[in-house]
PDB file of C-alpha atoms in Angstrom:
ATOM      1  CA  UNK A   1      -2.548  -3.566  16.851  1.00  0.00           C
ATOM      2  CA  UNK A   2      -0.629  -6.025  14.735  1.00  0.00           C
ATOM      3  CA  UNK A   3       1.050  -4.245  11.865  1.00  0.00           C
ATOM      4  CA  UNK A   4       2.766  -5.132   8.654  1.00  0.00           C
ATOM      5  CA  UNK A   5       4.792  -2.354   7.084  1.00  0.00           C
ATOM      6  CA  UNK A   6       5.879  -1.988   3.489  1.00  0.00           C
ATOM      7  CA  UNK A   7       7.331   0.896   1.531  1.00  0.00           C
ATOM      8  CA  UNK A   8       4.588   1.955  -0.876  1.00  0.00           C
ATOM      9  CA  UNK A   9       7.054   2.783  -3.653  1.00  0.00           C
ATOM     10  CA  UNK A  10       7.039   2.926  -6.530  1.00  0.00           C
ATOM     11  CA  UNK A  11      10.200   0.885  -6.722  1.00  0.00           C
ATOM     12  CA  UNK A  12      11.609   1.310 -10.195  1.00  0.00           C
ATOM     13  CA  UNK A  13      14.173  -1.149 -11.571  1.00  0.00           C
ATOM     14  CA  UNK A  14      15.500  -1.715 -15.088  1.00  0.00           C
ATOM     15  CA  UNK A  15      14.635  -4.889 -16.950  1.00  0.00           C
ATOM     16  CA  UNK A  16      16.993  -7.720 -15.997  1.00  0.00           C
ATOM     17  CA  UNK A  17      17.882  -6.255 -12.601  1.00  0.00           C
ATOM     18  CA  UNK A  18      17.115  -7.668  -9.160  1.00  0.00           C
ATOM     19  CA  UNK A  19      14.122  -6.151  -7.401  1.00  0.00           C
ATOM     20  CA  UNK A  20      14.217  -6.257  -3.614  1.00  0.00           C
ATOM     21  CA  UNK A  21      10.967  -5.833  -1.706  1.00  0.00           C
ATOM     22  CA  UNK A  22      10.930  -5.581   2.066  1.00  0.00           C
ATOM     23  CA  UNK A  23       8.380  -6.023   4.803  1.00  0.00           C
ATOM     24  CA  UNK A  24       8.504  -5.706   8.580  1.00  0.00           C
ATOM     25  CA  UNK A  25       5.955  -6.986  11.065  1.00  0.00           C
ATOM     26  CA  UNK A  26       5.222  -6.172  14.667  1.00  0.00           C
ATOM     27  CA  UNK A  27       3.798  -9.408  16.084  1.00  0.00           C
ATOM     28  CA  UNK A  28       6.479 -11.793  17.300  1.00  0.00           C
ATOM     29  CA  UNK A  29       3.862 -14.549  17.379  1.00  0.00           C
ATOM     30  CA  UNK A  30       3.630 -14.510  13.586  1.00  0.00           C
ATOM     31  CA  UNK A  31       4.264 -17.928  12.133  1.00  0.00           C
ATOM     32  CA  UNK A  32       3.604 -17.806   8.411  1.00  0.00           C
ATOM     33  CA  UNK A  33       4.583 -15.255   5.799  1.00  0.00           C
ATOM     34  CA  UNK A  34       3.198 -14.811   2.319  1.00  0.00           C
ATOM     35  CA  UNK A  35       3.909 -12.721  -0.735  1.00  0.00           C
ATOM     36  CA  UNK A  36       1.100 -11.897  -3.129  1.00  0.00           C
ATOM     37  CA  UNK A  37       1.258 -10.081  -6.443  1.00  0.00           C
ATOM     38  CA  UNK A  38      -1.654  -7.902  -7.490  1.00  0.00           C
ATOM     39  CA  UNK A  39      -2.009  -6.409 -10.932  1.00  0.00           C
ATOM     40  CA  UNK A  40      -4.135  -3.310 -11.259  1.00  0.00           C
ATOM     41  CA  UNK A  41      -7.806  -4.241 -11.219  1.00  0.00           C
ATOM     42  CA  UNK A  42      -7.088  -7.882 -10.401  1.00  0.00           C
ATOM     43  CA  UNK A  43      -7.129  -9.974  -7.258  1.00  0.00           C
ATOM     44  CA  UNK A  44      -4.028 -10.969  -5.267  1.00  0.00           C
ATOM     45  CA  UNK A  45      -2.124 -13.959  -6.603  1.00  0.00           C
ATOM     46  CA  UNK A  46       0.005 -16.080  -4.270  1.00  0.00           C
ATOM     47  CA  UNK A  47       3.678 -16.030  -5.234  1.00  0.00           C
ATOM     48  CA  UNK A  48       5.456 -17.594  -2.288  1.00  0.00           C
ATOM     49  CA  UNK A  49       5.149 -18.489   1.350  1.00  0.00           C
ATOM     50  CA  UNK A  50       7.817 -19.083   3.953  1.00  0.00           C
ATOM     51  CA  UNK A  51       7.618 -20.428   7.473  1.00  0.00           C
ATOM     52  CA  UNK A  52      11.224 -20.909   8.610  1.00  0.00           C
ATOM     53  CA  UNK A  53      14.145 -18.555   8.992  1.00  0.00           C
ATOM     54  CA  UNK A  54      16.385 -18.356   5.964  1.00  0.00           C
ATOM     55  CA  UNK A  55      15.836 -18.332   2.224  1.00  0.00           C
ATOM     56  CA  UNK A  56      13.332 -20.109   0.042  1.00  0.00           C
ATOM     57  CA  UNK A  57      13.751 -20.066  -3.718  1.00  0.00           C
ATOM     58  CA  UNK A  58      11.181 -20.676  -6.436  1.00  0.00           C
ATOM     59  CA  UNK A  59      12.303 -19.865  -9.948  1.00  0.00           C
ATOM     60  CA  UNK A  60      13.179 -16.184 -10.183  1.00  0.00           C
ATOM     61  CA  UNK A  61      11.733 -15.506  -6.736  1.00  0.00           C
ATOM     62  CA  UNK A  62      13.480 -15.809  -3.373  1.00  0.00           C
ATOM     63  CA  UNK A  63      11.775 -15.164  -0.061  1.00  0.00           C
ATOM     64  CA  UNK A  64      13.926 -14.379   2.939  1.00  0.00           C
ATOM     65  CA  UNK A  65      12.765 -14.527   6.545  1.00  0.00           C
ATOM     66  CA  UNK A  66      14.485 -13.245   9.661  1.00  0.00           C
ATOM     67  CA  UNK A  67      12.227 -13.741  12.680  1.00  0.00           C
ATOM     68  CA  UNK A  68      14.699 -12.219  15.131  1.00  0.00           C
ATOM     69  CA  UNK A  69      14.644  -8.950  13.204  1.00  0.00           C
ATOM     70  CA  UNK A  70      10.987  -9.371  12.235  1.00  0.00           C
ATOM     71  CA  UNK A  71      11.396  -8.822   8.547  1.00  0.00           C
ATOM     72  CA  UNK A  72      10.649 -10.740   5.423  1.00  0.00           C
ATOM     73  CA  UNK A  73      11.792  -9.854   1.935  1.00  0.00           C
ATOM     74  CA  UNK A  74      11.170 -10.910  -1.635  1.00  0.00           C
ATOM     75  CA  UNK A  75      13.856 -10.846  -4.298  1.00  0.00           C
ATOM     76  CA  UNK A  76      12.916 -10.995  -7.959  1.00  0.00           C
ATOM     77  CA  UNK A  77      15.835 -11.858 -10.211  1.00  0.00           C
ATOM     78  CA  UNK A  78      15.967 -10.951 -13.901  1.00  0.00           C
ATOM     79  CA  UNK A  79      13.013  -8.598 -13.485  1.00  0.00           C
ATOM     80  CA  UNK A  80      10.644  -8.386 -16.447  1.00  0.00           C
ATOM     81  CA  UNK A  81       8.150  -5.667 -17.392  1.00  0.00           C
ATOM     82  CA  UNK A  82       5.429  -8.248 -16.695  1.00  0.00           C
ATOM     83  CA  UNK A  83       6.557  -8.220 -13.042  1.00  0.00           C
ATOM     84  CA  UNK A  84       5.263  -4.648 -12.743  1.00  0.00           C
ATOM     85  CA  UNK A  85       2.543  -4.893 -10.114  1.00  0.00           C
ATOM     86  CA  UNK A  86       1.853  -4.268  -6.449  1.00  0.00           C
ATOM     87  CA  UNK A  87       3.441  -6.796  -4.122  1.00  0.00           C
ATOM     88  CA  UNK A  88       1.629  -7.501  -0.887  1.00  0.00           C
ATOM     89  CA  UNK A  89       3.272  -8.940   2.176  1.00  0.00           C
ATOM     90  CA  UNK A  90       0.953 -10.886   4.473  1.00  0.00           C
ATOM     91  CA  UNK A  91       1.545 -12.365   7.887  1.00  0.00           C
ATOM     92  CA  UNK A  92      -0.463 -14.954   9.778  1.00  0.00           C
ATOM     93  CA  UNK A  93      -0.281 -15.910  13.423  1.00  0.00           C
ATOM     94  CA  UNK A  94      -1.159 -19.443  14.377  1.00  0.00           C
ATOM     95  CA  UNK A  95      -3.935 -18.549  16.736  1.00  0.00           C
ATOM     96  CA  UNK A  96      -5.866 -16.101  14.616  1.00  0.00           C
ATOM     97  CA  UNK A  97      -5.690 -17.904  11.265  1.00  0.00           C
ATOM     98  CA  UNK A  98      -6.222 -14.574   9.497  1.00  0.00           C
ATOM     99  CA  UNK A  99      -3.828 -12.749   7.245  1.00  0.00           C
ATOM    100  CA  UNK A 100      -2.682  -9.242   8.118  1.00  0.00           C
ATOM    101  CA  UNK A 101      -1.615  -7.466   4.961  1.00  0.00           C
ATOM    102  CA  UNK A 102       0.810  -4.664   4.379  1.00  0.00           C
ATOM    103  CA  UNK A 103      -0.270  -1.807   2.145  1.00  0.00           C
ATOM    104  CA  UNK A 104       1.852  -3.151  -0.705  1.00  0.00           C
ATOM    105  CA  UNK A 105       4.860  -1.986  -2.704  1.00  0.00           C
ATOM    106  CA  UNK A 106       4.325  -0.928  -6.283  1.00  0.00           C
ATOM    107  CA  UNK A 107       7.069  -2.275  -8.529  1.00  0.00           C
ATOM    108  CA  UNK A 108       7.799  -0.802 -11.933  1.00  0.00           C
ATOM    109  CA  UNK A 109      10.178  -2.657 -14.239  1.00  0.00           C
ATOM    110  CA  UNK A 110      11.455  -0.355 -16.972  1.00  0.00           C
ATOM    111  CA  UNK A 111      12.075  -1.978 -20.401  1.00  0.00           C
TER     112      UNK A 111
ATOM    113  CA  UNK B 228      -8.570 -27.533 -10.996  1.00  0.00           C
ATOM    114  CA  UNK B 229     -10.936 -24.578 -10.991  1.00  0.00           C
ATOM    115  CA  UNK B 230     -10.012 -21.600  -8.845  1.00  0.00           C
ATOM    116  CA  UNK B 231     -12.078 -19.644  -6.367  1.00  0.00           C
ATOM    117  CA  UNK B 232     -15.227 -18.331  -8.022  1.00  0.00           C
ATOM    118  CA  UNK B 233     -17.000 -15.216  -6.832  1.00  0.00           C
ATOM    119  CA  UNK B 234     -20.311 -13.890  -8.042  1.00  0.00           C
ATOM    120  CA  UNK B 235     -21.351 -11.373  -9.060  1.00  0.00           C
ATOM    121  CA  UNK B 236     -18.282  -9.539 -10.349  1.00  0.00           C
ATOM    122  CA  UNK B 237     -19.863  -6.112 -10.054  1.00  0.00           C
ATOM    123  CA  UNK B 238     -22.704  -4.699  -7.989  1.00  0.00           C
ATOM    124  CA  UNK B 239     -24.210  -1.246  -7.683  1.00  0.00           C
ATOM    125  CA  UNK B 240     -26.458  -0.660  -4.696  1.00  0.00           C
ATOM    126  CA  UNK B 241     -28.067   2.274  -2.945  1.00  0.00           C
ATOM    127  CA  UNK B 242     -27.450   3.328   0.641  1.00  0.00           C
ATOM    128  CA  UNK B 243     -29.655   1.418   3.054  1.00  0.00           C
ATOM    129  CA  UNK B 244     -30.020  -1.630   0.841  1.00  0.00           C
ATOM    130  CA  UNK B 245     -28.527  -5.007   1.578  1.00  0.00           C
ATOM    131  CA  UNK B 246     -26.366  -7.225  -0.574  1.00  0.00           C
ATOM    132  CA  UNK B 247     -25.317 -10.865  -0.711  1.00  0.00           C
ATOM    133  CA  UNK B 248     -22.069 -12.009  -2.269  1.00  0.00           C
ATOM    134  CA  UNK B 249     -21.260 -15.590  -3.139  1.00  0.00           C
ATOM    135  CA  UNK B 250     -18.042 -17.597  -3.148  1.00  0.00           C
ATOM    136  CA  UNK B 251     -17.254 -21.124  -4.308  1.00  0.00           C
ATOM    137  CA  UNK B 252     -13.890 -22.346  -3.016  1.00  0.00           C
ATOM    138  CA  UNK B 253     -11.338 -24.529  -4.748  1.00  0.00           C
ATOM    139  CA  UNK B 254     -12.459 -28.145  -4.699  1.00  0.00           C
ATOM    140  CA  UNK B 255     -11.292 -29.797  -1.500  1.00  0.00           C
ATOM    141  CA  UNK B 256     -10.769 -26.530   0.354  1.00  0.00           C
ATOM    142  CA  UNK B 257     -12.790 -26.333   3.530  1.00  0.00           C
ATOM    143  CA  UNK B 258     -11.817 -22.873   4.741  1.00  0.00           C
ATOM    144  CA  UNK B 259     -13.255 -19.718   3.227  1.00  0.00           C
ATOM    145  CA  UNK B 260     -12.160 -16.245   4.280  1.00  0.00           C
ATOM    146  CA  UNK B 261     -13.501 -12.863   3.261  1.00  0.00           C
ATOM    147  CA  UNK B 262     -11.500  -9.674   2.907  1.00  0.00           C
ATOM    148  CA  UNK B 263     -12.389  -6.102   2.047  1.00  0.00           C
ATOM    149  CA  UNK B 264      -9.997  -4.063  -0.071  1.00  0.00           C
ATOM    150  CA  UNK B 265     -10.174  -0.276  -0.327  1.00  0.00           C
ATOM    151  CA  UNK B 266      -7.580   2.240  -1.525  1.00  0.00           C
ATOM    152  CA  UNK B 267      -7.405   3.844   1.895  1.00  0.00           C
ATOM    153  CA  UNK B 268      -7.397   0.820   4.208  1.00  0.00           C
ATOM    154  CA  UNK B 269      -5.907  -1.852   1.998  1.00  0.00           C
ATOM    155  CA  UNK B 270      -6.869  -5.467   2.567  1.00  0.00           C
ATOM    156  CA  UNK B 271      -8.752  -6.091   5.788  1.00  0.00           C
ATOM    157  CA  UNK B 272      -9.969  -9.383   7.200  1.00  0.00           C
ATOM    158  CA  UNK B 273     -13.708  -9.816   7.633  1.00  0.00           C
ATOM    159  CA  UNK B 274     -14.204 -13.418   8.765  1.00  0.00           C
ATOM    160  CA  UNK B 275     -13.258 -17.026   8.163  1.00  0.00           C
ATOM    161  CA  UNK B 276     -15.446 -20.102   7.963  1.00  0.00           C
ATOM    162  CA  UNK B 277     -14.427 -23.717   8.311  1.00  0.00           C
ATOM    163  CA  UNK B 278     -16.824 -26.645   8.165  1.00  0.00           C
ATOM    164  CA  UNK B 279     -19.846 -24.323   8.325  1.00  0.00           C
ATOM    165  CA  UNK B 280     -18.595 -22.594  11.488  1.00  0.00           C
ATOM    166  CA  UNK B 281     -17.233 -19.108  11.821  1.00  0.00           C
ATOM    167  CA  UNK B 282     -13.760 -19.699  13.162  1.00  0.00           C
ATOM    168  CA  UNK B 283     -12.450 -16.152  13.194  1.00  0.00           C
ATOM    169  CA  UNK B 284     -13.792 -12.637  12.855  1.00  0.00           C
ATOM    170  CA  UNK B 285     -12.252  -9.269  12.066  1.00  0.00           C
ATOM    171  CA  UNK B 286     -13.168  -5.841  13.378  1.00  0.00           C
ATOM    172  CA  UNK B 287     -16.176  -5.040  11.252  1.00  0.00           C
ATOM    173  CA  UNK B 288     -19.652  -4.008  12.452  1.00  0.00           C
ATOM    174  CA  UNK B 289     -22.441  -6.522  12.785  1.00  0.00           C
ATOM    175  CA  UNK B 290     -23.896  -5.366   9.447  1.00  0.00           C
ATOM    176  CA  UNK B 291     -21.333  -7.679   7.885  1.00  0.00           C
ATOM    177  CA  UNK B 292     -22.213 -11.323   8.241  1.00  0.00           C
ATOM    178  CA  UNK B 293     -21.522 -14.564   6.508  1.00  0.00           C
ATOM    179  CA  UNK B 294     -22.222 -18.236   6.398  1.00  0.00           C
ATOM    180  CA  UNK B 295     -20.857 -21.404   4.927  1.00  0.00           C
ATOM    181  CA  UNK B 296     -22.768 -24.318   3.523  1.00  0.00           C
ATOM    182  CA  UNK B 297     -22.071 -28.022   3.744  1.00  0.00           C
ATOM    183  CA  UNK B 298     -20.427 -27.976   0.295  1.00  0.00           C
ATOM    184  CA  UNK B 299     -18.011 -25.276   1.589  1.00  0.00           C
ATOM    185  CA  UNK B 300     -19.585 -22.557  -0.545  1.00  0.00           C
ATOM    186  CA  UNK B 301     -19.905 -19.310   1.349  1.00  0.00           C
ATOM    187  CA  UNK B 302     -22.010 -16.201   1.250  1.00  0.00           C
ATOM    188  CA  UNK B 303     -21.373 -12.793   2.724  1.00  0.00           C
ATOM    189  CA  UNK B 304     -24.148 -10.352   3.519  1.00  0.00           C
ATOM    190  CA  UNK B 305     -23.946  -6.649   4.160  1.00  0.00           C
ATOM    191  CA  UNK B 306     -27.066  -4.955   5.483  1.00  0.00           C
ATOM    192  CA  UNK B 307     -27.963  -1.270   5.632  1.00  0.00           C
ATOM    193  CA  UNK B 308     -25.283  -0.346   3.123  1.00  0.00           C
ATOM    194  CA  UNK B 309     -23.229   2.792   3.648  1.00  0.00           C
ATOM    195  CA  UNK B 310     -21.185   4.745   1.133  1.00  0.00           C
ATOM    196  CA  UNK B 311     -18.033   3.566   2.892  1.00  0.00           C
ATOM    197  CA  UNK B 312     -18.868  -0.035   2.097  1.00  0.00           C
ATOM    198  CA  UNK B 313     -17.864   0.569  -1.508  1.00  0.00           C
ATOM    199  CA  UNK B 314     -14.918  -1.749  -1.990  1.00  0.00           C
ATOM    200  CA  UNK B 315     -13.558  -4.851  -3.626  1.00  0.00           C
ATOM    201  CA  UNK B 316     -14.682  -7.872  -1.621  1.00  0.00           C
ATOM    202  CA  UNK B 317     -12.367 -10.815  -1.933  1.00  0.00           C
ATOM    203  CA  UNK B 318     -12.995 -14.381  -1.008  1.00  0.00           C
ATOM    204  CA  UNK B 319     -10.081 -16.727  -0.374  1.00  0.00           C
ATOM    205  CA  UNK B 320     -10.039 -20.445   0.204  1.00  0.00           C
ATOM    206  CA  UNK B 321      -7.525 -22.780   1.755  1.00  0.00           C
ATOM    207  CA  UNK B 322      -7.337 -26.349   2.926  1.00  0.00           C
ATOM    208  CA  UNK B 323      -7.691 -24.952   6.423  1.00  0.00           C
ATOM    209  CA  UNK B 324      -6.260 -28.066   8.020  1.00  0.00           C
ATOM    210  CA  UNK B 325      -3.164 -26.236   9.188  1.00  0.00           C
ATOM    211  CA  UNK B 326      -2.952 -22.708  10.484  1.00  0.00           C
ATOM    212  CA  UNK B 327      -0.367 -21.820   7.849  1.00  0.00           C
ATOM    213  CA  UNK B 328      -2.287 -23.096   4.810  1.00  0.00           C
ATOM    214  CA  UNK B 329      -1.851 -20.586   1.972  1.00  0.00           C
ATOM    215  CA  UNK B 330      -4.911 -18.624   0.875  1.00  0.00           C
ATOM    216  CA  UNK B 331      -5.967 -18.490  -2.752  1.00  0.00           C
ATOM    217  CA  UNK B 332      -8.102 -15.534  -3.781  1.00  0.00           C
ATOM    218  CA  UNK B 333     -11.011 -15.275  -6.162  1.00  0.00           C
ATOM    219  CA  UNK B 334     -11.459 -12.448  -8.658  1.00  0.00           C
ATOM    220  CA  UNK B 335     -13.513 -10.442  -6.224  1.00  0.00           C
ATOM    221  CA  UNK B 336     -16.825  -8.630  -6.252  1.00  0.00           C
ATOM    222  CA  UNK B 337     -16.623  -4.890  -6.744  1.00  0.00           C
ATOM    223  CA  UNK B 338     -19.405  -3.231  -4.785  1.00  0.00           C
ATOM    224  CA  UNK B 339     -20.352   0.373  -5.408  1.00  0.00           C
ATOM    225  CA  UNK B 340     -22.773   2.041  -3.006  1.00  0.00           C
ATOM    226  CA  UNK B 341     -24.426   5.238  -4.224  1.00  0.00           C
TER     227      UNK B 341
END
């Protein structure tokens, strides 16, 4: 059973702080890693994807991947109340072409 | 560019009935995937279609089926509905040309089975 684990939270951070969201995965064959944001009652929205070890930055968001340790993280700098949502980590292996999702981490940014 | 469009947005059905959900992918996207989201199980993969062929399938019973048309639009059918089928059904499209193509989700169809 391929698994993707996330702390369900809620993770509470003050406005302007850095929010750090973590995800671990069990399948060493995983090739692609995605972060989605889901507001309550809405569908998941793609934030970032990362394929190679290291960091990938896009605006206030940084994805970090460490395949040896089988974890991927998402950093949100200068957190805003509008960032309050559930963040879903998803992993795809090349063969299966299907995403396996974690259960999500609920982030609350306090004004 | 228009996003992924799912219809209808809401459905209420009775146990034993069947239902068909529709999905129009982003223009140029040839892969359509379907996911079920419930509070207890989270997001679970149903199946993926590419060029009218089912390329991948999740661990759902045969009551769940789908198809894709030549214009890449897709439909999902659930027969003999059960109470446990109540969920948000999400369609996602991608270019599908590479295994790591990102998926873009539609707004979903919320199905309630009574």
